[in-house]
Amino acid sequence: MTWVLDLTGIFVFAISGALAGVRTRLDVVGMAVLAFFTAVGGGILRDVFLGVQPAALHDAGYVLVPLVAAAIVFFWHPQVTRLLPSILIFDAAGLGLFCATGTEKALLFGLSPLHAVLLGVVTAVGGGVLRDMLSGQRPTLLYDRQLYAVPAFLGAFTLAALFEFGVRGPLAVLAAAVLAFTLRFLAMRKGWRAPLARGVKDSA
Amino acid sequence: MTWVLDLTGIFVFAISGALAGVRTRLDVVGMAVLAFFTAVGGGILRDVFLGVQPAALHDAGYVLVPLVAAAIVFFWHPQVTRLLPSILIFDAAGLGLFCATGTEKALLFGLSPLHAVLLGVVTAVGGGVLRDMLSGQRPTLLYDRQLYAVPAFLGAFTLAALFEFGVRGPLAVLAAAVLAFTLRFLAMRKGWRAPLARGVKDSA
Amino acid sequence: MTWVLDLTGIFVFAISGALAGVRTRLDVVGMAVLAFFTAVGGGILRDVFLGVQPAALHDAGYVLVPLVAAAIVFFWHPQVTRLLPSILIFDAAGLGLFCATGTEKALLFGLSPLHAVLLGVVTAVGGGVLRDMLSGQRPTLLYDRQLYAVPAFLGAFTLAALFEFGVRGPLAVLAAAVLAFTLRFLAMRKGWRAPLARGVKDSA
């Protein structure tokens, strides 16, 4: 079940990576690279920091699903772009899921709650940051003022808190993921924005 | 023998990194950094993903050869630039060699053929991607439509196939490397190009 | 004692990261990310290359100090900017400290002096390079001709030499750190500059 959810999240993130590739006019190789690292880059960073071989190197789905997503975008990107609003919903679901599973994995490796929350956020947002850096752009995460890392942080925090109180396993993951997803969804809906330092004008 | 070939590949990749440094007007420190990461960055990424200390940290040649290459370009870059056509041949040889040795190392670490091929390609093209990212440019690999990753992929695939059929060791590496080199060479000669997604105009 | 010095270095580097975030008009999330990776990015790279879990994942201070620095810059960046000349002194101190401790850690892990010096320099300058790459800019280290990596190299070299001659522990770290700090300070004072390759015009 987690595995299916995981691959769904990876698929959606890969679609977003491949679409970024179309926007910046990459060729087919660039689209595949961007789809792959957007989808599994966050998990790779988490696992490299934990000092273990990335899960993406032990599961064929983690490689094949991004390639399928890239192929779909390659042939049908106008249609996919039209579905973007619903894709953003799935992206929010992926964000929620990855911040929860990333935090859980870090806790199971014995990290402190503080550091597990950090790695949970890295898992959720790392792929998007790599996507932007590989596209030669500033990571949108850092300046676009959308609440993206903040819902991931609150989801990761929730999972760590539940874990410390002994609530573990799929239920805790689900609760944390739903919380992060809901916050992300509301942030998009209501146009909530992250603050800038005093006196700084918006760069968008 | 492999060690000599390896250092030759590293030398050529380092020359390409140092020349990129001259083009983007880096100082001597930047040239050395770019030469080093262009040359051994792909192998470092492979080893980090495998969870082992990078080979570059256990062999003096992997550090000294890039520094020598940077020094040569520092003093004689106009002459080196004139040799560029032949350097591209050596670069193709490095590409062929690194996709084969990278895939072999991943297979010997017990990865599946799918993931070993992935790491073989990362070994071959990772240094160039790091070179471009450190220069503050979009990785040319992703958009310039040259066939660069594709020959590396086919070489890595060949090595994995031979390995699965029991053909291992230097002979398999040589066969895969020669195949990738030849394809890369033909791609340059004939101007073969990677496709763009439907309706996308070239960004070059 | 080392721990206090370490956190001081991290604090100063985090201030520099957060200020870069203000300059490039990042939001509060971007400022926190930049502060964190500028401060501990060099150590993370060193530990990933060594194949161990980054120290930043085992010490709460390594996470909290950068966040405090980001908060200070968020609210009082005009005042902090006015203190910049003195911050540059602390930055030089951080550079000296990190090149020495980074080299020492690598030597204690059994690396050769050559590779330990390499990792010492990576520890000292890696955070600044990550800061610039995350800001979507060319790393200033590579082209601004300031002597920044060179003092780090000489400090790392000194520590490795002392270590080989049996002079180890806090005294060796102190000597190497003071040397690198002094050279960095003089380089700023006197405006010493790194050379460009022959015939290349300055890009600054």
Coordinates of N, CA and C in Angstrom, one line a residue, chain C residues 20-187:
Chain C
A20 N 23.1 36.7 2.0 CA 23.0 36.5 0.6 C 21.5 36.3 0.2
G21 N 20.7 35.6 1.1 CA 19.3 35.4 0.8 C 18.6 36.7 0.8
V22 N 18.9 37.7 1.7 CA 18.3 39.0 1.6 C 18.6 39.7 0.3
R23 N 19.9 39.7 -0.1 CA 20.3 40.3 -1.3 C 19.6 39.8 -2.5
T24 N 19.4 38.5 -2.6 CA 18.7 37.9 -3.7 C 17.2 37.8 -3.5
R25 N 16.7 38.5 -2.5 CA 15.3 38.6 -2.2 C 14.6 37.3 -2.0
L26 N 15.2 36.4 -1.3 CA 14.6 35.1 -0.9 C 13.5 35.4 0.1
D27 N 12.6 34.4 0.3 CA 11.6 34.5 1.4 C 12.2 33.9 2.6
V28 N 11.4 33.8 3.7 CA 12.0 33.3 4.9 C 12.4 31.9 4.8
V29 N 11.8 31.1 4.0 CA 12.2 29.7 3.9 C 13.6 29.6 3.2
G30 N 13.7 30.4 2.1 CA 15.0 30.4 1.4 C 16.1 30.9 2.3
M31 N 15.8 31.9 3.1 CA 16.9 32.4 4.0 C 17.3 31.3 5.0
A32 N 16.4 30.5 5.5 CA 16.7 29.5 6.4 C 17.5 28.4 5.7
V33 N 17.1 28.0 4.5 CA 17.8 27.0 3.8 C 19.3 27.5 3.4
L34 N 19.4 28.7 3.0 CA 20.7 29.2 2.7 C 21.6 29.3 3.9
A35 N 21.0 29.8 5.0 CA 21.8 29.9 6.2 C 22.3 28.5 6.6
F36 N 21.5 27.5 6.6 CA 21.8 26.2 7.0 C 23.0 25.6 6.1
F37 N 22.7 25.6 4.8 CA 23.7 25.0 3.9 C 25.0 25.7 3.8
T38 N 25.0 27.1 3.9 CA 26.2 27.8 4.0 C 27.1 27.4 5.2
A39 N 26.4 27.2 6.3 CA 27.1 27.0 7.6 C 27.6 25.6 7.7
V40 N 26.8 24.6 7.3 CA 27.2 23.2 7.5 C 27.4 22.4 6.2
G41 N 27.2 23.1 5.1 CA 27.3 22.4 3.8 C 28.7 21.8 3.6
G42 N 29.8 22.6 4.0 CA 31.1 22.1 3.8 C 31.4 20.8 4.6
G43 N 30.9 20.8 5.8 CA 31.1 19.6 6.7 C 30.2 18.5 6.2
I44 N 29.0 18.8 5.6 CA 28.2 17.7 5.1 C 28.9 17.0 3.9
L45 N 29.5 17.9 3.0 CA 30.2 17.3 1.9 C 31.4 16.4 2.3
R46 N 32.1 17.0 3.3 CA 33.3 16.2 3.8 C 32.8 14.8 4.3
D47 N 31.7 14.8 5.1 CA 31.3 13.6 5.8 C 30.7 12.6 4.7
V48 N 30.0 13.2 3.7 CA 29.5 12.3 2.7 C 30.6 11.6 1.9
F49 N 31.7 12.4 1.6 CA 32.8 11.8 1.0 C 33.5 10.8 1.8
L50 N 33.5 11.0 3.1 CA 34.2 10.1 4.0 C 33.3 8.8 4.2
G51 N 32.0 8.9 3.8 CA 31.1 7.8 4.0 C 30.5 7.6 5.4
V52 N 30.5 8.7 6.1 CA 29.9 8.7 7.4 C 28.7 9.6 7.5
Q53 N 27.8 9.4 8.4 CA 26.6 10.3 8.6 C 27.2 11.7 9.0
P54 N 26.7 12.8 8.3 CA 27.2 14.1 8.6 C 27.0 14.4 10.1
A55 N 28.0 15.1 10.6 CA 28.0 15.5 12.0 C 26.8 16.4 12.3
A56 N 26.3 17.1 11.3 CA 25.2 18.0 11.4 C 23.9 17.2 11.8
L57 N 23.9 15.9 11.6 CA 22.7 15.1 11.9 C 22.8 14.5 13.3
H58 N 23.9 14.9 14.1 CA 24.0 14.3 15.4 C 24.2 15.4 16.5
D59 N 24.0 16.6 16.1 CA 24.2 17.7 17.0 C 23.1 18.8 16.8
A60 N 22.3 19.0 17.8 CA 21.2 20.0 17.6 C 21.7 21.4 17.3
G61 N 22.9 21.7 17.8 CA 23.4 23.1 17.6 C 23.6 23.4 16.1
Y62 N 24.1 22.3 15.4 CA 24.3 22.5 14.0 C 23.1 22.9 13.2
V63 N 21.9 22.6 13.7 CA 20.7 22.9 13.1 C 20.1 24.2 13.6
L64 N 20.2 24.3 15.0 CA 19.5 25.5 15.6 C 20.3 26.8 15.4
V65 N 21.6 26.7 15.5 CA 22.4 27.9 15.3 C 22.2 28.6 14.0
P66 N 22.2 27.9 12.8 CA 21.8 28.5 11.6 C 20.4 29.1 11.6
L67 N 19.5 28.5 12.2 CA 18.1 29.0 12.2 C 18.1 30.3 13.0
V68 N 18.8 30.3 14.1 CA 18.9 31.6 14.9 C 19.5 32.7 14.1
A69 N 20.6 32.4 13.4 CA 21.2 33.4 12.5 C 20.3 33.9 11.5
A70 N 19.5 33.0 10.9 CA 18.5 33.4 9.8 C 17.5 34.3 10.4
A71 N 17.0 34.0 11.7 CA 16.0 34.8 12.3 C 16.6 36.2 12.6
I72 N 17.8 36.3 13.0 CA 18.4 37.6 13.3 C 18.5 38.4 12.1
V73 N 18.9 37.8 11.0 CA 19.0 38.6 9.7 C 17.7 38.9 9.2
F74 N 16.7 38.0 9.4 CA 15.3 38.3 9.0 C 14.8 39.6 9.6
F75 N 15.0 39.8 10.9 CA 14.5 41.0 11.6 C 15.4 42.2 11.5
W76 N 16.7 42.0 11.5 CA 17.6 43.1 11.7 C 18.7 43.2 10.6
H77 N 18.4 42.8 9.4 CA 19.4 42.8 8.4 C 20.1 44.1 8.1
P78 N 19.4 45.3 8.2 CA 20.2 46.5 8.0 C 21.3 46.7 9.0
Q79 N 21.0 46.4 10.3 CA 22.0 46.5 11.3 C 23.1 45.5 11.1
V80 N 22.7 44.3 10.7 CA 23.8 43.2 10.5 C 24.7 43.6 9.3
T81 N 24.1 44.2 8.3 CA 24.9 44.6 7.2 C 25.9 45.7 7.6
R82 N 25.5 46.5 8.5 CA 26.5 47.6 8.9 C 27.7 46.9 9.7
L83 N 27.4 45.8 10.3 CA 28.5 45.1 11.0 C 29.4 44.3 10.1
L84 N 29.1 44.3 8.8 CA 29.8 43.3 7.9 C 31.3 43.3 7.9
P85 N 31.9 44.5 8.0 CA 33.4 44.4 8.1 C 33.9 43.5 9.2
S86 N 33.2 43.6 10.4 CA 33.7 42.7 11.5 C 33.3 41.3 11.2
I87 N 32.1 41.1 10.5 CA 31.7 39.7 10.1 C 32.8 39.1 9.2
L88 N 33.3 39.8 8.3 CA 34.4 39.3 7.5 C 35.6 38.7 8.3
I89 N 35.8 39.4 9.4 CA 36.9 38.9 10.2 C 36.5 37.5 10.8
F90 N 35.3 37.4 11.3 CA 34.8 36.2 11.8 C 34.7 35.1 10.7
D91 N 34.4 35.5 9.5 CA 34.3 34.6 8.4 C 35.7 34.0 8.2
A92 N 36.7 34.9 8.2 CA 38.1 34.4 8.1 C 38.5 33.4 9.2
A93 N 38.0 33.7 10.4 CA 38.2 32.8 11.5 C 37.6 31.4 11.3
G94 N 36.3 31.5 10.8 CA 35.6 30.2 10.4 C 36.4 29.4 9.4
L95 N 36.9 30.2 8.4 CA 37.6 29.5 7.3 C 38.8 28.8 7.9
G96 N 39.6 29.5 8.7 CA 40.8 28.9 9.3 C 40.4 27.7 10.2
L97 N 39.4 27.8 11.0 CA 39.0 26.7 11.9 C 38.6 25.5 11.1
F98 N 37.7 25.7 10.1 CA 37.2 24.6 9.3 C 38.2 23.9 8.5
C99 N 39.1 24.6 7.9 CA 40.2 23.9 7.1 C 41.0 23.0 8.0
A100 N 41.2 23.5 9.2 CA 42.1 22.7 10.1 C 41.3 21.5 10.7
T101 N 40.1 21.7 11.2 CA 39.3 20.6 11.7 C 38.9 19.6 10.6
G102 N 38.6 20.1 9.4 CA 38.3 19.2 8.3 C 39.4 18.2 8.0
T103 N 40.6 18.8 7.9 CA 41.8 18.0 7.5 C 42.1 17.0 8.6
E104 N 41.9 17.4 9.9 CA 42.2 16.5 11.0 C 41.3 15.3 11.0
K105 N 40.0 15.6 10.8 CA 39.0 14.5 10.7 C 39.3 13.5 9.6
A106 N 39.7 14.0 8.5 CA 40.0 13.2 7.3 C 41.2 12.3 7.7
L107 N 42.2 12.9 8.3 CA 43.4 12.2 8.7 C 43.1 11.1 9.7
L108 N 42.2 11.4 10.7 CA 41.9 10.4 11.7 C 41.1 9.3 11.0
F109 N 40.4 9.5 9.9 CA 39.7 8.4 9.2 C 40.7 7.7 8.3
G110 N 42.0 8.0 8.3 CA 42.9 7.2 7.6 C 43.3 7.6 6.2
L111 N 42.8 8.8 5.8 CA 43.1 9.2 4.4 C 44.5 9.7 4.3
S112 N 45.1 9.7 3.1 CA 46.4 10.1 2.9 C 46.5 11.7 3.1
P113 N 47.7 12.2 3.5 CA 47.7 13.7 3.6 C 47.2 14.4 2.4
L114 N 47.5 14.0 1.2 CA 47.0 14.7 0.0 C 45.5 14.8 0.0
H115 N 44.8 13.6 0.3 CA 43.4 13.7 0.2 C 42.8 14.3 1.5
A116 N 43.5 14.3 2.6 CA 43.0 15.0 3.8 C 43.0 16.5 3.6
V117 N 44.1 17.0 2.9 CA 44.1 18.4 2.6 C 43.0 18.8 1.7
L118 N 42.7 17.9 0.7 CA 41.6 18.2 -0.2 C 40.3 18.3 0.5
L119 N 40.0 17.4 1.5 CA 38.8 17.4 2.2 C 38.7 18.6 3.2
G120 N 39.9 19.0 3.7 CA 40.0 20.2 4.6 C 39.5 21.4 3.8
V121 N 40.0 21.6 2.6 CA 39.6 22.7 1.8 C 38.1 22.6 1.5
V122 N 37.6 21.4 1.1 CA 36.2 21.3 0.9 C 35.4 21.7 2.1
T123 N 35.8 21.3 3.3 CA 35.1 21.6 4.5 C 35.0 23.2 4.6
A124 N 36.1 23.8 4.3 CA 36.2 25.3 4.6 C 35.4 26.1 3.5
V125 N 35.5 25.6 2.3 CA 34.9 26.5 1.2 C 33.6 25.9 0.6
G126 N 33.2 24.6 1.0 CA 32.1 24.0 0.4 C 30.8 24.7 0.6
G127 N 30.6 25.2 1.9 CA 29.4 25.9 2.2 C 29.1 27.1 1.4
G128 N 30.2 27.9 1.2 CA 30.0 29.1 0.3 C 29.6 28.8 -1.1
V129 N 30.2 27.7 -1.6 CA 29.9 27.3 -3.0 C 28.5 26.8 -3.1
L130 N 28.0 26.0 -2.1 CA 26.6 25.6 -2.1 C 25.7 26.8 -2.0
R131 N 26.0 27.8 -1.1 CA 25.3 29.0 -1.0 C 25.1 29.7 -2.3
D132 N 26.1 29.8 -3.1 CA 26.0 30.5 -4.4 C 25.2 29.7 -5.4
M133 N 25.4 28.4 -5.4 CA 24.7 27.5 -6.4 C 23.2 27.5 -6.0
L134 N 22.9 27.5 -4.7 CA 21.4 27.6 -4.4 C 20.8 28.9 -4.7
S135 N 21.7 30.0 -4.7 CA 21.1 31.3 -5.0 C 21.0 31.5 -6.6
G136 N 21.4 30.4 -7.3 CA 21.4 30.6 -8.8 C 22.5 31.4 -9.3
Q137 N 23.6 31.5 -8.6 CA 24.7 32.3 -9.1 C 26.0 31.4 -9.2
R138 N 26.9 31.9 -10.1 CA 28.2 31.2 -10.2 C 28.9 31.4 -8.8
P139 N 29.5 30.3 -8.3 CA 30.2 30.4 -7.1 C 31.3 31.5 -7.2
T140 N 31.3 32.4 -6.2 CA 32.3 33.5 -6.3 C 33.6 33.0 -6.1
L141 N 33.7 31.8 -5.3 CA 35.0 31.2 -5.1 C 35.8 31.0 -6.4
L142 N 35.1 30.7 -7.5 CA 35.7 30.3 -8.7 C 36.2 31.4 -9.6
Y143 N 35.8 32.6 -9.3 CA 36.2 33.7 -10.3 C 36.5 35.0 -9.7
D144 N 36.2 35.2 -8.4 CA 36.4 36.6 -7.9 C 37.8 37.0 -7.5
R145 N 38.7 36.0 -7.7 CA 40.2 36.3 -7.6 C 40.6 36.7 -6.2
Q146 N 39.6 36.7 -5.2 CA 40.1 36.8 -3.8 C 40.8 35.6 -3.4
L147 N 41.8 35.8 -2.5 CA 42.4 34.6 -2.0 C 41.6 34.0 -0.8
Y148 N 40.8 33.0 -1.1 CA 39.9 32.4 -0.1 C 40.3 30.9 0.0
A149 N 40.3 30.2 -1.1 CA 40.7 28.8 -1.1 C 42.2 28.6 -0.8
V150 N 43.0 29.6 -1.2 CA 44.4 29.4 -1.0 C 44.8 29.4 0.5
P151 N 44.4 30.4 1.3 CA 44.7 30.3 2.7 C 44.1 29.0 3.3
A152 N 42.9 28.6 2.9 CA 42.4 27.3 3.4 C 43.4 26.1 3.0
F153 N 43.9 26.2 1.8 CA 44.8 25.1 1.4 C 46.0 25.1 2.2
L154 N 46.6 26.3 2.5 CA 47.8 26.4 3.3 C 47.6 26.0 4.7
G155 N 46.5 26.3 5.3 CA 46.1 25.9 6.6 C 46.0 24.4 6.7
A156 N 45.3 23.8 5.7 CA 45.1 22.4 5.6 C 46.4 21.7 5.5
F157 N 47.3 22.2 4.6 CA 48.6 21.6 4.4 C 49.4 21.7 5.7
T158 N 49.4 22.8 6.4 CA 50.1 22.9 7.7 C 49.6 21.9 8.7
L159 N 48.3 21.7 8.8 CA 47.8 20.7 9.7 C 48.3 19.3 9.4
A160 N 48.2 19.0 8.1 CA 48.7 17.6 7.6 C 50.1 17.4 7.9
A161 N 51.0 18.5 7.7 CA 52.4 18.4 7.9 C 52.7 18.2 9.4
L162 N 52.0 19.0 10.3 CA 52.2 18.8 11.7 C 51.8 17.4 12.1
F163 N 50.7 16.9 11.6 CA 50.1 15.6 12.0 C 51.1 14.5 11.6
E164 N 51.7 14.6 10.4 CA 52.7 13.6 10.0 C 53.9 13.6 10.9
F165 N 54.3 14.8 11.4 CA 55.5 14.9 12.2 C 55.1 14.6 13.7
G166 N 53.9 14.2 13.9 CA 53.5 13.8 15.3 C 52.9 14.9 16.2
V167 N 52.8 16.1 15.6 CA 52.2 17.2 16.4 C 50.7 17.1 16.2
R168 N 49.9 16.6 17.1 CA 48.5 16.4 16.9 C 47.7 17.1 18.0
G169 N 46.4 17.1 17.8 CA 45.5 17.6 18.9 C 45.3 19.1 18.7
P170 N 44.7 19.7 19.8 CA 44.2 21.1 19.7 C 45.3 22.1 19.3
L171 N 46.5 21.8 19.7 CA 47.6 22.7 19.4 C 47.9 22.8 17.9
A172 N 47.9 21.7 17.2 CA 48.1 21.6 15.8 C 46.9 22.3 15.1
V173 N 45.7 22.1 15.5 CA 44.5 22.7 14.9 C 44.7 24.2 15.1
L174 N 45.0 24.6 16.3 CA 45.1 26.1 16.5 C 46.2 26.7 15.6
A175 N 47.3 26.1 15.5 CA 48.4 26.7 14.7 C 48.0 26.8 13.2
A176 N 47.4 25.7 12.7 CA 47.0 25.7 11.3 C 45.8 26.8 11.1
A177 N 44.9 26.8 12.0 CA 43.8 27.8 11.9 C 44.3 29.2 11.9
V178 N 45.2 29.5 12.8 CA 45.7 30.8 13.0 C 46.5 31.2 11.7
L179 N 47.2 30.3 11.1 CA 47.9 30.6 9.9 C 47.0 30.9 8.8
A180 N 45.9 30.1 8.6 CA 45.0 30.3 7.5 C 44.2 31.6 7.7
F181 N 43.8 31.9 9.0 CA 43.2 33.1 9.3 C 44.0 34.3 9.0
T182 N 45.3 34.3 9.4 CA 46.2 35.4 9.1 C 46.4 35.7 7.7
L183 N 46.6 34.6 6.9 CA 46.7 34.8 5.4 C 45.5 35.4 4.8
R184 N 44.3 34.9 5.2 CA 43.1 35.4 4.7 C 42.9 36.8 5.0
F185 N 43.2 37.2 6.3 CA 43.1 38.5 6.7 C 44.0 39.5 5.9
L186 N 45.3 39.0 5.7 CA 46.2 39.8 5.0 C 45.8 40.0 3.5
A187 N 45.2 38.9 3.0 CA 44.8 38.9 1.6 C 43.7 40.0 1.4

